[in-house]
XYZ file of N, CA and C in Angstrom:
498
model
N 0.939 -2.247 20.392
C 0.995 -1.716 19.043
C 2.165 -0.748 18.850
N 2.707 -0.264 19.970
C 3.853 0.637 19.875
C 5.037 -0.049 19.187
N 5.290 -1.315 19.499
C 6.401 -2.036 18.855
C 6.190 -2.125 17.347
N 4.971 -2.386 16.932
C 4.672 -2.440 15.495
C 4.945 -1.080 14.874
N 4.456 -0.016 15.508
C 4.669 1.332 14.988
C 6.161 1.637 14.882
N 6.918 1.356 15.933
C 8.349 1.648 15.928
C 9.095 0.835 14.875
N 8.585 -0.337 14.540
C 9.258 -1.170 13.533
C 9.196 -0.554 12.136
N 8.273 0.398 11.907
C 8.208 1.069 10.608
C 9.461 1.907 10.332
N 10.072 2.491 11.372
C 11.169 3.453 11.209
C 12.294 2.874 10.361
N 12.768 3.685 9.408
C 13.907 3.281 8.600
C 13.609 3.195 7.119
N 14.523 2.540 6.417
C 14.446 2.432 4.953
C 14.024 1.022 4.558
N 13.229 0.964 3.495
C 12.651 -0.298 3.025
C 12.787 -0.396 1.508
N 12.869 -1.610 0.998
C 12.659 -1.852 -0.432
C 11.277 -2.482 -0.550
N 10.645 -2.292 -1.696
C 9.322 -2.893 -1.863
C 9.109 -3.389 -3.278
N 8.235 -4.387 -3.370
C 7.748 -4.923 -4.643
C 6.235 -4.927 -4.565
N 5.599 -4.416 -5.598
C 4.142 -4.266 -5.606
C 3.568 -4.874 -6.875
N 2.499 -5.630 -6.709
C 1.746 -6.176 -7.841
C 0.358 -5.558 -7.841
N -0.036 -5.028 -8.973
C -1.370 -4.460 -9.159
C -2.054 -5.348 -10.187
N -3.049 -6.081 -9.737
C -3.642 -7.107 -10.591
C -4.943 -6.599 -11.191
N -5.006 -6.642 -12.523
C -6.137 -6.179 -13.312
C -6.874 -7.387 -13.891
N -8.187 -7.353 -13.826
C -8.960 -8.426 -14.472
C -8.985 -8.216 -15.977
N -9.353 -7.020 -16.390
C -9.356 -6.689 -17.814
C -9.380 -5.184 -17.958
N -8.895 -4.728 -19.081
C -8.952 -3.303 -19.380
C -10.205 -3.073 -20.202
N -11.107 -2.262 -19.644
C -12.380 -2.014 -20.313
C -12.192 -1.076 -21.490
N -11.442 -0.003 -21.280
C -11.122 0.910 -22.370
C -9.848 1.659 -22.012
N -9.424 2.589 -22.845
C -8.179 3.305 -22.602
C -8.391 4.626 -21.886
N -9.574 4.894 -21.384
C -9.824 6.154 -20.677
C -9.718 5.970 -19.168
N -8.818 5.096 -18.719
C -8.536 4.830 -17.318
C -9.691 4.150 -16.600
N -10.546 3.491 -17.320
C -11.604 2.701 -16.693
C -11.165 1.248 -16.748
N -10.893 0.672 -15.590
C -10.363 -0.678 -15.514
C -11.239 -1.539 -14.617
N -11.172 -2.840 -14.835
C -11.682 -3.790 -13.850
C -10.558 -4.761 -13.561
N -10.473 -5.212 -12.328
C -9.358 -6.031 -11.893
C -9.859 -7.248 -11.135
N -8.987 -8.266 -11.052
C -9.337 -9.464 -10.283
C -8.360 -9.657 -9.141
N -8.588 -10.673 -8.363
C -7.760 -10.903 -7.182
C -6.387 -11.439 -7.554
N -5.490 -11.304 -6.617
C -4.093 -11.715 -6.741
C -3.996 -13.235 -6.690
N -3.299 -13.840 -7.634
C -3.183 -15.293 -7.698
C -1.841 -15.728 -7.114
N -1.833 -16.104 -5.841
C -0.602 -16.527 -5.173
C -0.089 -17.855 -5.722
N -0.955 -18.710 -6.210
C -0.540 -20.034 -6.671
C 0.128 -20.005 -8.032
N 0.152 -18.859 -8.657
C 0.737 -18.750 -9.986
C 2.034 -17.941 -9.958
N 2.649 -17.809 -8.765
C 3.890 -17.056 -8.599
C 3.797 -15.653 -9.176
N 2.625 -15.061 -9.074
C 2.368 -13.703 -9.541
C 2.467 -13.568 -11.059
N 2.624 -14.674 -11.757
C 2.609 -14.619 -13.218
C 1.165 -14.677 -13.670
N 0.869 -13.997 -14.749
C -0.508 -13.994 -15.195
C -0.530 -14.190 -16.697
N -1.192 -15.209 -17.125
C -1.233 -15.518 -18.553
C -2.004 -14.478 -19.348
N -2.841 -13.695 -18.694
C -3.626 -12.681 -19.397
C -2.890 -11.356 -19.498
N -1.631 -11.312 -19.049
C -0.831 -10.099 -19.155
C -1.562 -8.905 -18.558
N -2.009 -9.044 -17.313
C -2.809 -7.985 -16.713
C -2.289 -7.511 -15.368
N -1.009 -7.700 -15.113
C -0.430 -7.283 -13.846
C 0.578 -6.169 -14.070
N 0.393 -5.069 -13.349
C 1.396 -4.012 -13.313
C 2.284 -4.269 -12.107
N 3.551 -3.905 -12.226
C 4.524 -4.159 -11.164
C 5.228 -2.854 -10.819
N 5.405 -2.620 -9.519
C 6.176 -1.469 -9.056
C 7.307 -1.991 -8.182
N 8.520 -1.522 -8.439
C 9.646 -1.796 -7.553
C 10.204 -0.458 -7.104
N 10.632 -0.400 -5.847
C 11.140 0.868 -5.368
C 11.654 0.822 -3.952
N 11.841 2.013 -3.404
C 12.304 2.171 -2.034
C 11.336 3.070 -1.283
N 11.290 2.857 0.022
C 10.414 3.648 0.886
C 11.158 3.950 2.177
N 10.711 4.995 2.863
C 11.288 5.298 4.170
C 10.210 5.842 5.088
N 10.375 5.536 6.365
C 9.555 6.104 7.430
C 10.502 6.960 8.262
N 10.366 8.283 8.154
C 11.252 9.212 8.843
C 10.503 9.915 9.964
N 11.146 9.975 11.134
C 10.520 10.602 12.292
C 10.290 12.084 12.036
N 9.127 12.565 12.459
C 8.786 13.978 12.324
C 9.030 14.692 13.649
N 8.144 15.617 14.004
C 8.348 16.483 15.163
C 8.367 15.754 16.497
N 7.806 14.599 16.570
C 7.835 13.830 17.812
C 8.087 12.365 17.481
N 8.364 11.587 18.502
C 8.707 10.185 18.276
C 7.513 9.337 17.868
N 6.323 9.917 17.852
C 5.112 9.167 17.521
C 4.522 9.571 16.172
N 5.351 10.180 15.313
C 4.917 10.580 13.970
C 6.020 10.272 12.969
N 5.644 9.593 11.876
C 6.574 9.303 10.790
C 5.998 9.824 9.482
N 6.898 10.321 8.638
C 6.510 10.618 7.265
C 6.952 9.428 6.418
N 5.977 8.839 5.717
C 6.255 7.750 4.788
C 6.453 8.362 3.410
N 7.566 7.994 2.742
C 7.831 8.438 1.374
C 8.248 7.232 0.558
N 7.713 7.146 -0.653
C 8.145 6.072 -1.549
C 8.417 6.629 -2.926
N 9.358 5.976 -3.599
C 9.652 6.252 -4.997
C 9.874 4.915 -5.679
N 9.339 4.805 -6.884
C 9.502 3.550 -7.586
C 9.279 3.697 -9.073
N 9.364 2.574 -9.743
C 9.106 2.523 -11.185
C 7.957 1.555 -11.414
N 6.917 2.056 -12.052
C 5.739 1.264 -12.408
C 5.933 0.719 -13.814
N 5.831 -0.594 -13.940
C 5.894 -1.234 -15.259
C 4.515 -1.790 -15.558
N 3.886 -1.261 -16.608
C 2.540 -1.672 -16.981
C 2.580 -2.934 -17.844
N 1.420 -3.581 -18.021
C 1.382 -4.811 -18.827
C 1.937 -4.648 -20.244
N 1.847 -3.444 -20.812
C 2.373 -3.229 -22.168
C 3.856 -2.840 -22.156
N 4.505 -2.976 -20.972
C 5.926 -2.690 -20.765
C 6.277 -1.213 -20.714
N 5.303 -0.303 -20.760
C 5.622 1.102 -20.536
C 5.954 1.284 -19.059
N 6.860 2.224 -18.792
C 7.307 2.465 -17.425
C 7.118 3.925 -17.046
N 6.799 4.140 -15.762
C 6.595 5.477 -15.223
C 7.225 5.561 -13.841
N 7.754 6.731 -13.493
C 8.185 6.981 -12.128
C 6.949 7.250 -11.283
N 6.916 6.705 -10.078
C 5.789 6.909 -9.172
C 6.323 7.306 -7.800
N 5.496 8.026 -7.053
C 5.859 8.406 -5.689
C 4.585 8.580 -4.874
N 4.739 8.482 -3.554
C 3.599 8.637 -2.653
C 4.131 9.049 -1.289
N 3.293 9.797 -0.536
C 3.670 10.219 0.812
C 2.451 10.152 1.729
N 2.693 9.679 2.939
C 1.674 9.624 3.985
C 2.309 10.029 5.312
N 1.480 10.316 6.285
C 1.912 10.545 7.659
C 1.315 9.437 8.518
N 2.159 8.747 9.268
C 1.720 7.710 10.209
C 1.859 8.276 11.617
N 0.798 8.178 12.416
C 0.826 8.677 13.796
C 0.376 7.587 14.758
N 1.024 7.582 15.923
C 0.672 6.645 16.995
C 0.184 7.449 18.190
N -1.032 7.143 18.661
C -1.581 7.831 19.831
C -2.625 6.918 20.467
N -2.561 6.809 21.784
C -3.528 6.002 22.539
C -3.613 4.573 22.007
N -2.455 4.003 21.677
C -2.353 2.622 21.195
C -3.046 2.400 19.848
N -3.183 3.483 19.065
C -3.819 3.419 17.742
C -2.863 4.007 16.706
N -2.744 3.348 15.551
C -1.965 3.873 14.427
C -2.945 4.425 13.402
N -2.737 5.703 13.054
C -3.602 6.379 12.091
C -2.741 6.875 10.934
N -3.240 6.734 9.713
C -2.508 7.132 8.513
C -3.254 8.288 7.853
N -2.490 9.346 7.523
C -3.044 10.536 6.886
C -2.362 10.754 5.539
N -3.069 11.403 4.626
C -2.427 11.874 3.407
C -1.468 12.982 3.817
N -0.301 13.038 3.209
C 0.687 14.066 3.542
C 0.365 15.323 2.743
N -0.565 16.088 3.271
C -0.999 17.333 2.645
C -1.493 18.262 3.740
N -1.630 19.513 3.422
C -2.116 20.502 4.383
C -3.477 20.997 3.938
N -4.490 20.952 4.773
C -4.469 20.288 6.075
C -4.446 18.769 5.889
N -3.956 18.088 6.922
C -3.917 16.625 6.864
C -5.321 16.073 6.703
N -5.407 15.001 5.925
C -6.693 14.351 5.671
C -6.539 12.874 5.993
N -7.497 12.336 6.746
C -7.437 10.942 7.173
C -7.490 9.996 5.976
N -6.559 9.030 5.949
C -6.619 7.948 4.974
C -7.293 6.738 5.621
N -6.701 6.225 6.709
C -7.356 5.154 7.455
C -6.716 4.977 8.830
N -7.445 4.304 9.693
C -6.961 3.915 11.012
C -6.762 2.411 10.997
N -5.642 1.961 11.556
C -5.370 0.526 11.593
C -6.093 -0.100 12.775
N -6.968 -1.034 12.490
C -7.684 -1.796 13.509
C -7.027 -3.162 13.590
N -6.407 -3.452 14.730
C -5.632 -4.683 14.883
C -6.508 -5.845 15.305
N -6.416 -6.947 14.544
C -7.033 -8.210 14.952
C -6.139 -8.888 15.986
N -4.830 -8.756 15.784
C -3.805 -9.235 16.714
C -2.538 -8.466 16.375
N -1.420 -8.792 17.003
C -0.203 -8.010 16.790
C 0.403 -8.184 15.399
N -0.082 -9.139 14.621
C 0.488 -9.353 13.288
C -0.482 -9.054 12.147
N -1.688 -8.569 12.465
C -2.676 -8.306 11.417
C -3.525 -7.088 11.774
N -3.569 -6.130 10.848
C -4.388 -4.933 11.042
C -5.149 -4.647 9.758
N -6.296 -3.983 9.914
C -7.127 -3.637 8.761
C -7.474 -2.158 8.802
N -7.646 -1.586 7.607
C -8.053 -0.197 7.480
C -9.099 -0.070 6.396
N -9.806 1.062 6.394
C -10.862 1.303 5.412
C -10.872 2.787 5.079
N -10.994 3.097 3.775
C -11.061 4.486 3.325
C -12.121 4.591 2.239
N -12.969 5.580 2.360
C -13.978 5.870 1.344
C -13.563 7.140 0.617
N -13.450 7.062 -0.707
C -13.078 8.208 -1.538
C -14.155 8.348 -2.605
N -15.106 9.239 -2.363
C -16.244 9.340 -3.268
C -17.016 8.042 -3.235
N -17.167 7.405 -4.388
C -17.866 6.118 -4.464
C -16.907 4.925 -4.429
N -15.616 5.207 -4.256
C -14.608 4.148 -4.240
C -14.245 3.787 -2.802
N -14.085 2.495 -2.536
C -13.636 2.048 -1.221
C -12.256 1.409 -1.341
N -11.427 1.700 -0.362
C -10.082 1.160 -0.265
C -9.997 0.400 1.053
N -10.000 -0.921 0.983
C -9.850 -1.757 2.167
C -8.417 -2.260 2.206
N -7.781 -2.095 3.355
C -6.373 -2.481 3.473
C -6.188 -3.540 4.545
N -5.200 -4.378 4.315
C -4.771 -5.377 5.290
C -3.257 -5.241 5.428
N -2.804 -5.048 6.650
C -1.383 -5.036 6.972
C -1.058 -6.374 7.620
N -0.102 -7.090 7.050
C 0.365 -8.357 7.623
C 1.805 -8.152 8.078
N 2.026 -8.176 9.394
C 3.358 -7.962 9.949
C 4.040 -9.311 10.121
N 4.898 -9.635 9.166
C 5.570 -10.930 9.120
C 6.669 -10.985 10.180
N 7.440 -9.909 10.281
C 8.530 -9.781 11.251
C 8.852 -8.289 11.354
N 9.746 -7.889 12.282
C 10.125 -6.468 12.336
C 10.796 -5.980 11.050
N 11.216 -6.909 10.189
C 11.908 -6.535 8.951
C 11.112 -6.843 7.692
N 9.862 -7.245 7.845
C 9.027 -7.531 6.675
C 7.560 -7.335 7.022
N 6.859 -6.639 6.120
C 5.404 -6.585 6.227
C 4.799 -6.505 4.840
N 3.537 -6.892 4.764
C 2.788 -6.839 3.511
C 1.611 -5.901 3.696
N 1.315 -5.171 2.639
C 0.167 -4.270 2.623
C -0.666 -4.628 1.403
N -1.909 -5.012 1.640
C -2.799 -5.445 0.564
C -3.993 -4.510 0.524
N -4.213 -3.888 -0.629
C -5.381 -3.032 -0.839
C -6.342 -3.721 -1.792
N -7.603 -3.710 -1.434
C -8.677 -4.089 -2.354
C -9.444 -2.815 -2.646
N -9.485 -2.429 -3.906
C -10.107 -1.170 -4.308
C -11.330 -1.494 -5.151
N -12.463 -0.917 -4.778
C -13.716 -1.202 -5.468
C -14.518 0.079 -5.629
N -15.026 0.308 -6.831
C -15.862 1.467 -7.119
C -16.501 1.305 -8.474
N -17.279 2.308 -8.889
C -17.970 2.209 -10.183
C -17.030 1.968 -11.367
N -15.819 2.521 -11.299
C -14.865 2.346 -12.390
C -13.571 1.700 -11.909
N -13.592 1.130 -10.700
C -12.388 0.526 -10.125
C -12.724 -0.814 -9.505
N -11.845 -1.774 -9.717
C -11.950 -3.071 -9.065
C -10.605 -3.762 -9.243
N -9.694 -3.553 -8.296
C -8.363 -4.130 -8.414
C -7.783 -4.424 -7.043
N -6.687 -5.167 -7.056
C -6.013 -5.555 -5.826
C -4.531 -5.213 -5.945
N -4.009 -4.588 -4.899
C -2.607 -4.193 -4.852
C -1.952 -4.931 -3.690
N -0.902 -5.666 -3.972
C -0.170 -6.372 -2.921
C 1.269 -5.873 -2.926
N 1.693 -5.307 -1.794
C 3.043 -4.776 -1.660
C 3.762 -5.508 -0.539
N 4.965 -5.975 -0.828
C 5.819 -6.592 0.184
C 6.982 -5.650 0.467
N 7.149 -5.307 1.743
C 8.220 -4.420 2.193
C 9.278 -5.241 2.928
N 10.546 -5.023 2.571
C 11.676 -5.663 3.241
C 12.592 -4.548 3.751
N 12.892 -4.582 5.055
C 13.706 -3.532 5.666
C 15.153 -3.650 5.222
N 15.742 -2.484 4.903
C 17.160 -2.430 4.553
C 17.959 -2.256 5.838
N 19.112 -2.901 5.922
C 19.954 -2.759 7.128
C 20.944 -1.642 6.980
């Protein structure tokens, strides 16, 4: 798993699809459906938000810790756009990769449980909401991160493809 962890280091571009089943109301209560790969990510119901941006994994105090930072532009189904950003800490210890929210004190987001060297899963509970993640390591220069989010007011799928910049 060390090779997988080390492959994160560097700069990446990413494309993210956030697929919504329907908008229940305008008070941020949404329901979403699964990602349709057979439709080239196009959706006739106009319910997909898209984020494009850049990300980096920068080494911290030791060679087994990276700070993940991303910045991008979110385009909603109604064509409104917003700047977005996110930060996490990735740590490697005892052949395990653990992801934390980048805040003080650090708070666990999820631990990657590897099915094999190209597939890992994580799980995070936030109140009544669950965030299940799948990491698909396509190559040292490409990986996909898929979140399925489910809760009383949430039900959506986020698919992000990362391509390493040279």
